[in-house]
Short mmCIF file of N, CA and C in Angstrom, two decimals:
data_model
loop_
_atom_site.label_atom_id
_atom_site.label_comp_id
_atom_site.label_asym_id
_atom_site.label_seq_id
_atom_site.Cartn_x
_atom_site.Cartn_y
_atom_site.Cartn_z
N UNK E 1 0.70 -1.11 0.20
CA UNK E 1 -0.16 0.14 0.02
C UNK E 1 1.14 1.19 0.09
N UNK E 2 0.45 2.27 -0.53
CA UNK E 2 1.34 3.19 -0.73
C UNK E 2 0.78 4.38 0.25
N UNK E 3 2.00 4.76 1.05
CA UNK E 3 1.82 5.44 2.34
C UNK E 3 1.65 6.86 1.92
N UNK E 4 1.03 8.02 2.29
CA UNK E 4 0.94 9.23 1.59
C UNK E 4 1.80 10.04 2.81
N UNK E 5 3.19 9.84 3.40
CA UNK E 5 3.76 10.35 4.32
C UNK E 5 4.54 11.48 3.68
N UNK E 6 4.81 11.06 2.63
CA UNK E 6 6.13 12.40 2.25
C UNK E 6 5.42 13.24 1.42
N UNK E 7 5.57 14.68 1.83
CA UNK E 7 4.79 15.76 1.39
C UNK E 7 4.68 15.72 -0.37
N UNK E 8 5.14 15.27 -0.95
CA UNK E 8 4.91 14.99 -2.48
C UNK E 8 3.55 13.99 -2.45
N UNK E 9 3.29 13.26 -1.88
CA UNK E 9 2.21 12.37 -2.07
C UNK E 9 1.03 13.44 -1.39
N UNK E 10 1.02 14.44 -0.68
CA UNK E 10 0.40 15.28 -0.09
C UNK E 10 -0.23 16.00 -0.99
N UNK E 11 0.80 16.48 -2.09
CA UNK E 11 0.73 17.33 -3.28
C UNK E 11 -0.58 16.79 -3.89
N UNK E 12 -0.26 15.28 -4.32
CA UNK E 12 -0.95 14.89 -5.09
C UNK E 12 -2.23 14.59 -5.18
N UNK E 13 -2.33 14.20 -3.75
CA UNK E 13 -3.88 14.24 -2.79
C UNK E 13 -4.45 15.54 -3.11
N UNK E 14 -3.91 16.73 -2.65
CA UNK E 14 -4.44 18.05 -2.93
C UNK E 14 -4.72 17.92 -4.53
N UNK E 15 -4.19 18.03 -5.05
CA UNK E 15 -3.94 18.19 -6.82
C UNK E 15 -5.23 17.24 -7.36
N UNK E 16 -5.48 16.27 -6.76
CA UNK E 16 -6.70 15.31 -6.93
C UNK E 16 -8.09 15.75 -6.60
N UNK E 17 -8.16 16.47 -5.49
CA UNK E 17 -9.05 17.15 -4.95
C UNK E 17 -9.57 18.33 -5.77
N UNK E 18 -8.26 19.37 -6.30
CA UNK E 18 -8.95 20.35 -6.77
C UNK E 18 -9.09 19.96 -8.16
N UNK E 19 -8.74 19.21 -8.74
CA UNK E 19 -9.21 18.41 -9.88
C UNK E 19 -10.71 17.96 -9.97
N UNK E 20 -10.99 16.90 -9.23
CA UNK E 20 -12.19 16.80 -9.13
C UNK E 20 -13.39 17.92 -8.43
N UNK E 21 -13.15 18.75 -7.73
CA UNK E 21 -13.60 20.02 -7.62
C UNK E 21 -14.08 20.86 -8.63
N UNK E 22 -12.84 20.93 -9.27
CA UNK E 22 -13.28 21.43 -10.78
C UNK E 22 -13.95 21.13 -11.33
N UNK E 23 -14.11 19.66 -11.64
CA UNK E 23 -14.96 18.82 -12.56
C UNK E 23 -16.47 19.38 -12.06
N UNK E 24 -16.76 19.26 -10.79
CA UNK E 24 -18.00 19.55 -10.16
C UNK E 24 -18.44 20.89 -10.74
N UNK E 25 -17.51 22.20 -10.34
CA UNK E 25 -18.04 23.14 -10.84
C UNK E 25 -18.12 23.55 -12.07
N UNK E 26 -17.51 22.85 -13.06
CA UNK E 26 -17.81 22.63 -14.53
C UNK E 26 -19.00 22.28 -14.81
N UNK E 27 -19.34 21.15 -13.92
CA UNK E 27 -20.80 20.73 -14.49
C UNK E 27 -22.17 21.39 -13.88
N UNK E 28 -21.86 22.12 -12.55
CA UNK E 28 -22.60 22.77 -11.86
C UNK E 28 -23.00 24.35 -12.49
N UNK E 29 -21.86 24.87 -12.48
CA UNK E 29 -22.08 26.13 -12.73
C UNK E 29 -22.02 26.54 -14.58
N UNK E 30 -21.06 26.02 -15.51
CA UNK E 30 -21.17 26.26 -16.66
C UNK E 30 -22.02 25.06 -17.94
N UNK E 31 -23.19 25.47 -18.12
CA UNK E 31 -24.26 26.73 -17.52
C UNK E 31 -25.14 26.00 -16.83
N UNK E 32 -25.69 26.66 -15.51
CA UNK E 32 -26.40 25.95 -14.60
C UNK E 32 -27.69 25.74 -15.07
N UNK E 33 -28.17 24.59 -15.12
CA UNK E 33 -29.50 24.14 -15.27
C UNK E 33 -30.06 22.75 -14.07
N UNK E 34 -31.25 23.03 -13.77
CA UNK E 34 -31.56 21.87 -12.57
C UNK E 34 -32.27 21.24 -13.00
N UNK E 35 -31.78 19.85 -13.41
CA UNK E 35 -32.14 18.49 -14.02
C UNK E 35 -31.86 17.58 -13.65
N UNK E 36 -32.33 16.10 -14.13
CA UNK E 36 -31.81 15.25 -13.43
C UNK E 36 -30.46 14.53 -14.25
N UNK E 37 -30.24 15.20 -14.70
CA UNK E 37 -28.69 15.20 -15.92
C UNK E 37 -27.55 15.76 -15.05
N UNK E 38 -27.97 16.82 -14.70
CA UNK E 38 -27.01 17.55 -13.26
C UNK E 38 -27.02 16.53 -12.35
N UNK E 39 -27.88 15.93 -11.45
CA UNK E 39 -27.78 15.26 -10.44
C UNK E 39 -27.13 13.88 -10.71
N UNK E 40 -27.26 13.14 -11.98
CA UNK E 40 -26.51 11.76 -12.46
C UNK E 40 -24.71 12.32 -12.75
N UNK E 41 -24.58 13.67 -13.24
CA UNK E 41 -23.35 13.98 -13.32
C UNK E 41 -22.47 14.36 -12.24
N UNK E 42 -23.35 15.15 -11.14
CA UNK E 42 -22.27 15.29 -10.18
C UNK E 42 -22.84 14.21 -8.82
N UNK E 43 -23.33 13.13 -9.05
CA UNK E 43 -23.45 11.67 -8.36
C UNK E 43 -22.20 11.18 -8.71
N UNK E 44 -21.85 10.89 -10.31
CA UNK E 44 -21.04 10.41 -10.99
C UNK E 44 -19.47 10.57 -10.41
N UNK E 45 -19.36 12.28 -10.47
CA UNK E 45 -18.14 12.60 -9.69
C UNK E 45 -18.01 12.50 -8.39
N UNK E 46 -18.76 12.45 -7.58
CA UNK E 46 -18.99 12.46 -6.20
C UNK E 46 -18.55 11.09 -5.68
N UNK E 47 -18.91 10.02 -6.39
CA UNK E 47 -18.74 8.36 -6.15
C UNK E 47 -17.29 7.93 -6.88
N UNK E 48 -16.87 8.89 -7.78
CA UNK E 48 -15.89 8.93 -8.31
C UNK E 48 -14.53 9.26 -7.26
N UNK E 49 -14.85 10.52 -6.81
CA UNK E 49 -13.89 11.04 -5.89
C UNK E 49 -14.06 9.96 -4.66
N UNK E 50 -15.01 9.79 -3.96
CA UNK E 50 -15.12 8.87 -2.85
C UNK E 50 -14.15 7.38 -2.98
N UNK E 51 -14.20 6.94 -4.42
CA UNK E 51 -13.67 5.84 -4.89
C UNK E 51 -11.81 5.83 -4.40
N UNK E 52 -11.46 6.99 -4.56
CA UNK E 52 -10.19 7.72 -4.44
C UNK E 52 -9.62 7.55 -2.96
N UNK E 53 -10.35 7.44 -1.84
CA UNK E 53 -10.43 7.56 -0.64
C UNK E 53 -9.93 6.04 -0.40
N UNK E 54 -9.94 5.00 -1.00
CA UNK E 54 -9.50 4.00 -0.83
C UNK E 54 -9.06 3.10 -1.77
N UNK E 55 -7.61 2.85 -2.35
CA UNK E 55 -7.20 2.33 -3.66
C UNK E 55 -7.20 0.64 -3.31
N UNK E 56 -7.11 -0.04 -4.16
CA UNK E 56 -6.94 -1.33 -3.82
C UNK E 56 -5.42 -1.68 -4.36
N UNK E 57 -4.85 -2.73 -3.63
CA UNK E 57 -3.50 -2.71 -3.74
C UNK E 57 -3.03 -4.16 -3.83
N UNK E 58 -3.96 -4.87 -3.70
CA UNK E 58 -3.62 -6.27 -3.63
C UNK E 58 -3.85 -7.10 -4.88
N UNK E 59 -4.93 -7.84 -4.98
CA UNK E 59 -5.41 -9.18 -6.31
C UNK E 59 -5.33 -7.84 -7.34
N UNK E 60 -4.89 -8.38 -8.34
CA UNK E 60 -5.55 -7.88 -9.71
C UNK E 60 -6.68 -7.80 -10.20
N UNK E 61 -7.31 -8.91 -9.74
CA UNK E 61 -8.65 -8.83 -9.89
C UNK E 61 -9.38 -7.30 -9.57
N UNK E 62 -9.00 -7.17 -8.53
CA UNK E 62 -9.77 -5.99 -7.61
C UNK E 62 -9.38 -5.02 -8.27
N UNK E 63 -7.84 -4.75 -8.54
CA UNK E 63 -7.58 -3.72 -9.03
C UNK E 63 -8.28 -3.34 -10.63
N UNK E 64 -8.31 -4.34 -11.31
CA UNK E 64 -9.15 -4.27 -12.53
C UNK E 64 -10.67 -3.88 -12.60
N UNK E 65 -11.30 -4.52 -11.65
CA UNK E 65 -12.57 -4.25 -11.34
C UNK E 65 -12.61 -2.51 -10.91
N UNK E 66 -12.00 -2.20 -9.98
CA UNK E 66 -11.66 -0.69 -9.75
C UNK E 66 -11.91 0.16 -10.72
N UNK E 67 -10.64 -0.08 -11.54
CA UNK E 67 -10.61 0.74 -12.58
C UNK E 67 -11.40 0.88 -13.99
N UNK E 68 -12.24 -0.62 -14.08
CA UNK E 68 -13.20 -0.57 -15.17
C UNK E 68 -14.71 0.35 -14.51
N UNK E 69 -14.62 0.35 -13.01
CA UNK E 69 -15.97 0.86 -12.28
C UNK E 69 -15.65 2.67 -12.57
N UNK E 70 -14.22 2.75 -12.53
CA UNK E 70 -13.81 4.33 -12.52
C UNK E 70 -14.12 5.04 -13.97
N UNK E 71 -13.83 4.03 -15.06
CA UNK E 71 -13.96 4.40 -16.30
C UNK E 71 -15.55 4.45 -16.52
N UNK E 72 -16.43 3.37 -16.12
CA UNK E 72 -17.81 3.19 -15.77
C UNK E 72 -18.66 4.78 -15.38
N UNK E 73 -17.84 4.96 -14.28
CA UNK E 73 -18.19 6.29 -13.80
C UNK E 73 -18.15 7.57 -14.76
N UNK E 74 -17.17 7.49 -15.49
CA UNK E 74 -16.92 8.56 -16.44
C UNK E 74 -17.88 8.35 -17.90
N UNK E 75 -17.80 7.34 -18.17
CA UNK E 75 -18.74 7.01 -19.58
C UNK E 75 -20.25 7.13 -19.26
N UNK E 76 -20.78 6.61 -18.09
CA UNK E 76 -21.90 6.58 -17.75
C UNK E 76 -22.71 8.15 -18.12
N UNK E 77 -22.30 9.19 -17.60
CA UNK E 77 -22.75 10.34 -17.82
C UNK E 77 -22.61 11.02 -19.24
N UNK E 78 -21.14 10.47 -19.86
CA UNK E 78 -20.70 11.06 -20.98
C UNK E 78 -21.70 10.65 -21.93
N UNK E 79 -22.01 8.87 -21.97
CA UNK E 79 -23.05 8.56 -23.48
C UNK E 79 -24.08 9.18 -23.03
N UNK E 80 -24.72 9.88 -22.19
CA UNK E 80 -26.01 10.51 -22.26
C UNK E 80 -25.94 12.14 -22.71
N UNK E 81 -24.64 12.27 -23.34
CA UNK E 81 -24.22 13.57 -23.46
C UNK E 81 -24.70 14.77 -22.69
N UNK E 82 -24.10 14.29 -21.39
CA UNK E 82 -24.52 15.59 -20.19
C UNK E 82 -22.84 16.05 -19.64
N UNK E 83 -22.01 14.59 -19.85
CA UNK E 83 -20.99 15.17 -18.91
C UNK E 83 -20.05 15.96 -20.26
N UNK E 84 -19.54 17.06 -19.96
CA UNK E 84 -18.99 17.73 -20.69
C UNK E 84 -17.59 17.42 -20.97
N UNK E 85 -17.05 17.73 -21.91
CA UNK E 85 -15.55 17.15 -22.46
C UNK E 85 -14.10 17.44 -21.70
N UNK E 86 -14.51 19.07 -21.02
CA UNK E 86 -13.42 19.22 -19.86
C UNK E 86 -13.43 18.56 -18.61
N UNK E 87 -14.51 17.86 -18.44
CA UNK E 87 -14.93 17.19 -16.96
C UNK E 87 -14.23 15.69 -17.07
N UNK E 88 -14.34 15.19 -18.22
CA UNK E 88 -13.77 13.80 -18.89
C UNK E 88 -12.18 14.53 -18.64
N UNK E 89 -11.91 15.24 -19.27
CA UNK E 89 -10.09 15.45 -19.08
C UNK E 89 -9.83 15.33 -17.93
N UNK E 90 -10.61 15.86 -16.92
CA UNK E 90 -10.02 15.94 -15.56
C UNK E 90 -10.28 14.97 -14.69
N UNK E 91 -11.37 13.99 -15.20
CA UNK E 91 -11.60 12.86 -14.39
C UNK E 91 -10.91 11.83 -15.18
N UNK E 92 -10.32 11.65 -16.43
CA UNK E 92 -9.39 10.78 -16.97
C UNK E 92 -7.93 11.22 -16.65
N UNK E 93 -7.63 12.19 -16.21
CA UNK E 93 -6.23 12.75 -15.51
C UNK E 93 -6.25 12.16 -14.08
N UNK E 94 -7.70 12.29 -13.48
CA UNK E 94 -6.91 11.55 -11.97
C UNK E 94 -7.38 10.30 -12.14
N UNK E 95 -7.86 9.56 -13.10
CA UNK E 95 -7.68 7.91 -13.25
C UNK E 95 -6.32 7.74 -13.76
N UNK E 96 -5.51 8.57 -14.43
CA UNK E 96 -4.00 7.75 -14.89
C UNK E 96 -3.06 8.29 -13.46
N UNK E 97 -3.80 9.44 -12.66
CA UNK E 97 -3.10 9.83 -11.31
C UNK E 97 -3.10 8.25 -10.57
N UNK E 98 -4.26 7.91 -10.48
CA UNK E 98 -4.71 6.74 -9.73
C UNK E 98 -3.76 5.38 -9.89
N UNK E 99 -3.95 5.28 -11.22
CA UNK E 99 -3.21 4.29 -11.73
C UNK E 99 -2.07 3.65 -11.52
N UNK E 100 -0.84 4.94 -11.47
CA UNK E 100 0.13 5.15 -10.92
C UNK E 100 0.69 4.49 -9.90
N UNK E 101 -0.33 4.71 -8.60
CA UNK E 101 -0.17 4.26 -7.44
C UNK E 101 -0.62 2.69 -7.71
N UNK E 102 -1.58 2.15 -8.50
CA UNK E 102 -2.29 0.74 -8.20
C UNK E 102 -1.56 -0.21 -9.11
N UNK E 103 -1.23 0.18 -10.30
CA UNK E 103 -0.56 -1.05 -11.36
C UNK E 103 0.56 -0.45 -11.54
N UNK E 104 1.47 -1.59 -12.32
CA UNK E 104 2.95 -1.60 -13.00
C UNK E 104 2.83 -0.81 -14.17
N UNK E 105 3.69 -0.86 -14.26
CA UNK E 105 3.98 -0.28 -15.77
C UNK E 105 3.28 -0.30 -17.09
N UNK E 106 2.88 -1.80 -17.16
CA UNK E 106 1.96 -1.85 -18.28
C UNK E 106 0.23 -1.47 -18.10
N UNK E 107 0.28 -1.94 -16.47
CA UNK E 107 -1.27 -1.58 -16.22
C UNK E 107 -1.31 0.34 -16.40
N UNK E 108 -0.37 1.02 -16.15
CA UNK E 108 -0.38 2.46 -16.53
C UNK E 108 -0.74 2.95 -17.84
N UNK E 109 0.23 2.08 -18.65
CA UNK E 109 0.16 2.17 -19.87
C UNK E 109 -1.35 1.88 -20.62
N UNK E 110 -1.73 1.00 -19.96
CA UNK E 110 -3.08 0.45 -20.56
C UNK E 110 -4.25 1.29 -20.14
N UNK E 111 -4.01 1.99 -19.09
CA UNK E 111 -4.98 2.84 -18.52
C UNK E 111 -4.87 4.41 -19.53
N UNK E 112 -4.07 4.44 -19.33
CA UNK E 112 -3.40 5.78 -20.28
C UNK E 112 -4.11 5.73 -21.64
N UNK E 113 -3.65 4.67 -22.25
CA UNK E 113 -4.37 4.26 -23.89
C UNK E 113 -5.92 4.26 -23.61
N UNK E 114 -6.18 3.52 -22.66
CA UNK E 114 -7.81 3.83 -22.89
C UNK E 114 -8.38 5.08 -22.30
N UNK E 115 -7.77 5.80 -21.54
CA UNK E 115 -7.94 7.26 -21.15
C UNK E 115 -8.05 7.85 -22.38
N UNK E 116 -7.04 8.26 -23.36
CA UNK E 116 -6.66 8.97 -24.44
C UNK E 116 -7.76 8.56 -25.69
N UNK E 117 -8.36 6.98 -25.73
CA UNK E 117 -9.04 6.66 -26.62
C UNK E 117 -10.52 7.45 -26.39
N UNK E 118 -10.84 7.15 -24.78
CA UNK E 118 -11.98 7.62 -24.39
C UNK E 118 -12.28 8.97 -24.58
N UNK E 119 -11.27 10.13 -24.22
CA UNK E 119 -11.57 11.40 -24.60
C UNK E 119 -11.24 11.85 -25.82
N UNK E 120 -10.61 10.99 -26.85
CA UNK E 120 -10.24 11.08 -28.51
C UNK E 120 -11.66 10.86 -28.99
N UNK E 121 -12.18 10.02 -28.62
CA UNK E 121 -13.74 9.22 -29.22
C UNK E 121 -14.89 10.91 -28.75
N UNK E 122 -14.87 11.06 -27.66
CA UNK E 122 -15.83 11.95 -27.07
C UNK E 122 -15.62 13.29 -27.72
N UNK E 123 -14.02 13.77 -28.03
CA UNK E 123 -14.05 15.32 -28.52
C UNK E 123 -14.11 15.11 -30.07
N UNK E 124 -13.93 14.00 -30.64
CA UNK E 124 -13.96 13.75 -32.22
C UNK E 124 -15.54 13.63 -32.57
N UNK E 125 -16.57 12.97 -31.76
CA UNK E 125 -17.72 12.53 -31.82
C UNK E 125 -18.74 13.69 -31.71
N UNK E 126 -18.56 14.34 -30.99
CA UNK E 126 -19.49 15.34 -30.47
C UNK E 126 -19.83 16.63 -31.39
N UNK E 127 -20.66 17.01 -31.87
CA UNK E 127 -20.71 18.06 -32.43
C UNK E 127 -20.43 19.49 -32.03
N UNK E 128 -19.95 20.56 -32.98
CA UNK E 128 -19.45 21.66 -32.42
C UNK E 128 -20.25 22.96 -32.97
N UNK E 129 -19.90 22.60 -34.56
CA UNK E 129 -20.51 23.45 -35.27
C UNK E 129 -21.65 23.51 -35.48
N UNK E 130 -22.43 24.61 -35.27
CA UNK E 130 -23.84 24.98 -35.49
C UNK E 130 -24.34 24.78 -37.28
N UNK E 131 -25.23 24.41 -37.43
CA UNK E 131 -25.17 23.97 -39.02
C UNK E 131 -25.72 25.61 -39.85
N UNK E 132 -26.05 26.62 -39.44
CA UNK E 132 -26.25 27.78 -39.97
C UNK E 132 -25.00 28.78 -40.40
N UNK E 133 -24.08 28.68 -39.81
CA UNK E 133 -22.86 29.13 -40.22
C UNK E 133 -22.01 28.91 -41.55
N UNK E 134 -20.82 29.52 -41.72
CA UNK E 134 -20.34 28.94 -42.92
C UNK E 134 -19.64 27.50 -42.30
N UNK E 135 -19.89 26.56 -43.21
CA UNK E 135 -19.92 25.59 -42.76
C UNK E 135 -18.62 24.74 -43.32
N UNK E 136 -17.45 24.83 -44.36
CA UNK E 136 -16.63 24.37 -44.84
C UNK E 136 -15.21 24.81 -44.18
N UNK E 137 -15.46 26.23 -43.72
CA UNK E 137 -14.21 26.68 -42.51
C UNK E 137 -14.35 26.18 -40.91
N UNK E 138 -15.33 26.58 -40.83
CA UNK E 138 -15.87 26.08 -39.28
C UNK E 138 -15.30 24.75 -38.85
N UNK E 139 -15.81 23.98 -39.92
CA UNK E 139 -15.60 22.57 -40.01
C UNK E 139 -14.13 22.39 -39.86
N UNK E 140 -13.05 22.63 -40.70
CA UNK E 140 -11.79 22.76 -40.52
C UNK E 140 -11.11 23.17 -39.47
N UNK E 141 -11.85 24.52 -38.73
CA UNK E 141 -11.23 25.29 -37.57
C UNK E 141 -11.43 24.39 -36.34
N UNK E 142 -12.66 23.77 -36.73
CA UNK E 142 -13.32 22.90 -35.43
C UNK E 142 -12.41 21.63 -35.04
N UNK E 143 -12.28 21.39 -36.62
CA UNK E 143 -11.00 19.99 -36.67
C UNK E 143 -10.10 20.04 -36.11
N UNK E 144 -9.23 21.28 -36.65
CA UNK E 144 -7.97 21.78 -35.62
C UNK E 144 -8.25 21.75 -34.19
N UNK E 145 -8.92 22.71 -33.73
CA UNK E 145 -9.49 22.94 -32.36
C UNK E 145 -9.49 21.49 -31.39
N UNK E 146 -10.52 20.03 -32.20
CA UNK E 146 -10.09 19.12 -31.69
C UNK E 146 -9.01 18.44 -31.71
N UNK E 147 -8.24 18.35 -32.75
CA UNK E 147 -6.96 17.50 -32.53
C UNK E 147 -6.10 18.41 -31.81
N UNK E 148 -6.00 19.45 -31.58
CA UNK E 148 -5.37 20.23 -30.74
C UNK E 148 -5.61 19.81 -29.25
N UNK E 149 -7.01 19.73 -28.66
CA UNK E 149 -7.26 19.12 -27.82
C UNK E 149 -6.64 17.78 -27.33
N UNK E 150 -6.64 17.06 -28.31
CA UNK E 150 -6.47 15.71 -28.04
C UNK E 150 -4.73 15.74 -27.72
N UNK E 151 -4.35 16.38 -28.63
CA UNK E 151 -2.80 16.45 -28.60
C UNK E 151 -2.06 16.93 -27.04
N UNK E 152 -3.09 18.09 -26.90
CA UNK E 152 -2.57 18.61 -25.50
C UNK E 152 -3.15 17.57 -24.13
N UNK E 153 -4.04 17.01 -24.43
CA UNK E 153 -4.69 16.01 -23.29
C UNK E 153 -3.56 14.76 -23.06
N UNK E 154 -3.37 14.27 -24.54
CA UNK E 154 -2.37 13.20 -24.52
C UNK E 154 -1.00 13.65 -23.96
N UNK E 155 -0.35 14.86 -24.02
CA UNK E 155 0.77 15.36 -23.35
C UNK E 155 0.81 15.73 -21.83
N UNK E 156 -0.70 15.86 -21.41
CA UNK E 156 -0.89 16.13 -20.01
C UNK E 156 -0.88 14.59 -19.35
N UNK E 157 -1.44 13.85 -19.92
CA UNK E 157 -1.61 12.49 -19.51
C UNK E 157 -0.10 11.81 -19.46
N UNK E 158 0.90 11.90 -20.69
CA UNK E 158 2.02 11.49 -20.27
C UNK E 158 2.55 12.05 -19.25
N UNK E 159 2.84 13.52 -19.09
CA UNK E 159 3.48 14.04 -18.24
C UNK E 159 3.24 13.90 -16.66
N UNK E 160 1.77 13.74 -16.55
CA UNK E 160 1.47 13.31 -15.24
C UNK E 160 2.04 12.06 -15.08
N UNK E 161 1.91 10.73 -15.83
CA UNK E 161 2.48 9.36 -15.51
C UNK E 161 3.78 9.53 -15.65
N UNK E 162 4.61 10.48 -16.04
CA UNK E 162 6.06 10.79 -15.87
C UNK E 162 6.54 11.31 -14.31
N UNK E 163 5.61 11.99 -13.99
CA UNK E 163 5.79 12.91 -12.67
C UNK E 163 5.50 12.09 -11.80
N UNK E 164 4.65 11.45 -11.65
CA UNK E 164 4.17 10.55 -10.67
C UNK E 164 5.06 9.27 -10.28
N UNK E 165 5.20 8.61 -11.56
CA UNK E 165 6.64 7.77 -11.51
C UNK E 165 7.78 7.91 -10.85
N UNK E 166 8.09 9.27 -11.29
CA UNK E 166 9.28 9.61 -10.72
C UNK E 166 9.11 9.96 -9.03
N UNK E 167 7.94 10.46 -8.44
CA UNK E 167 7.80 10.31 -7.11
C UNK E 167 7.94 9.23 -6.55
N UNK E 168 7.43 8.18 -7.51
CA UNK E 168 7.40 6.75 -6.46
C UNK E 168 8.63 6.21 -6.32
N UNK E 169 9.59 6.34 -7.50
CA UNK E 169 10.93 5.97 -7.56
C UNK E 169 11.71 6.58 -6.40
N UNK E 170 11.39 7.82 -6.39
CA UNK E 170 12.18 8.81 -5.17
C UNK E 170 11.79 8.25 -3.70
N UNK E 171 10.47 8.06 -3.76
CA UNK E 171 10.10 7.46 -2.17
C UNK E 171 10.40 5.88 -2.19
N UNK E 172 10.69 4.95 -3.05
CA UNK E 172 11.30 4.02 -2.47
C UNK E 172 12.92 4.03 -2.98
N UNK E 173 13.31 4.87 -3.52
CA UNK E 173 15.16 5.08 -2.97
C UNK E 173 15.24 5.90 -2.02
N UNK E 174 14.52 6.55 -1.17
CA UNK E 174 14.42 7.40 0.15
C UNK E 174 14.06 5.98 1.16
N UNK E 175 13.24 5.10 1.04
CA UNK E 175 12.69 4.09 1.83
C UNK E 175 14.50 2.88 1.92
N UNK E 176 15.06 2.92 0.50
CA UNK E 176 15.90 1.94 0.76
C UNK E 176 17.28 2.48 1.57
N UNK E 177 17.47 3.88 1.48
CA UNK E 177 18.43 4.67 2.18
C UNK E 177 17.94 4.82 3.29
N UNK E 178 16.96 4.86 4.02
CA UNK E 178 16.18 4.81 5.16
C UNK E 178 16.88 3.39 5.87
N UNK E 179 16.51 2.21 4.97
CA UNK E 179 16.95 0.99 5.91
C UNK E 179 18.44 0.52 6.01
N UNK E 180 19.05 1.38 4.90
CA UNK E 180 20.47 0.76 4.79
C UNK E 180 21.18 1.60 5.95
N UNK E 181 20.51 3.03 6.22
CA UNK E 181 20.97 3.63 7.41
C UNK E 181 20.81 3.08 8.39
N UNK E 182 19.98 2.40 8.83
CA UNK E 182 19.46 1.57 10.09
C UNK E 182 20.27 0.59 10.07
N UNK E 183 20.48 -0.25 8.92
CA UNK E 183 21.45 -1.23 9.06
C UNK E 183 23.03 -1.08 9.64
N UNK E 184 23.13 0.13 9.19
CA UNK E 184 24.54 0.76 9.43
C UNK E 184 24.87 1.18 10.71
N UNK E 185 23.61 1.79 11.51
CA UNK E 185 23.31 2.25 12.86
C UNK E 185 23.63 1.14 13.65
N UNK E 186 23.07 -0.08 13.63
CA UNK E 186 22.69 -1.49 13.68
C UNK E 186 24.26 -2.09 13.89
N UNK E 187 24.95 -2.15 12.66
CA UNK E 187 26.26 -2.54 12.65
C UNK E 187 27.02 -1.93 13.43
N UNK E 188 27.16 -0.56 13.61
CA UNK E 188 28.12 0.14 14.27
C UNK E 188 28.02 0.21 15.93
N UNK E 189 26.50 -0.13 16.15
CA UNK E 189 26.35 -0.55 17.72
C UNK E 189 26.94 -2.04 17.95
#
């Protein structure tokens, strides 16, 4: 189990909470509409948030089920065309952050790929251009925006994956150094 005793892990936990609070803010405020769809989005994000309080660390099946459930909480309101792409961006980022603490490298890369596929499909499939404007020019601009958005998302996910793995390696090195220091003290005594 990953112990959140180092300041860098507290920073990651605060960052996760900030990203999730931002996703709720985006869904509730931009634009505000009181509906069942809003309730579904907020409940999905809240459930996703609560799942982060207890990460599975033992069985692979539990880890896979946990991650599949997180993807389900992202996709359920997304398929209803109610969860915004900005919120999916933030939730997938949190999902990749959590996968770094749960899985080894191959599992992390699988979650990263599925997150990219989920977000890319969402961004490319949703209509953005209204029909009554200059269609061809706006479609080209819309496609450029979509591809830029997917590229930014993929770079953000890769950066987060590398950063968290560097923090994990630093923590492991520090623990090994502390054990070696204790063994040296025992030997000297």
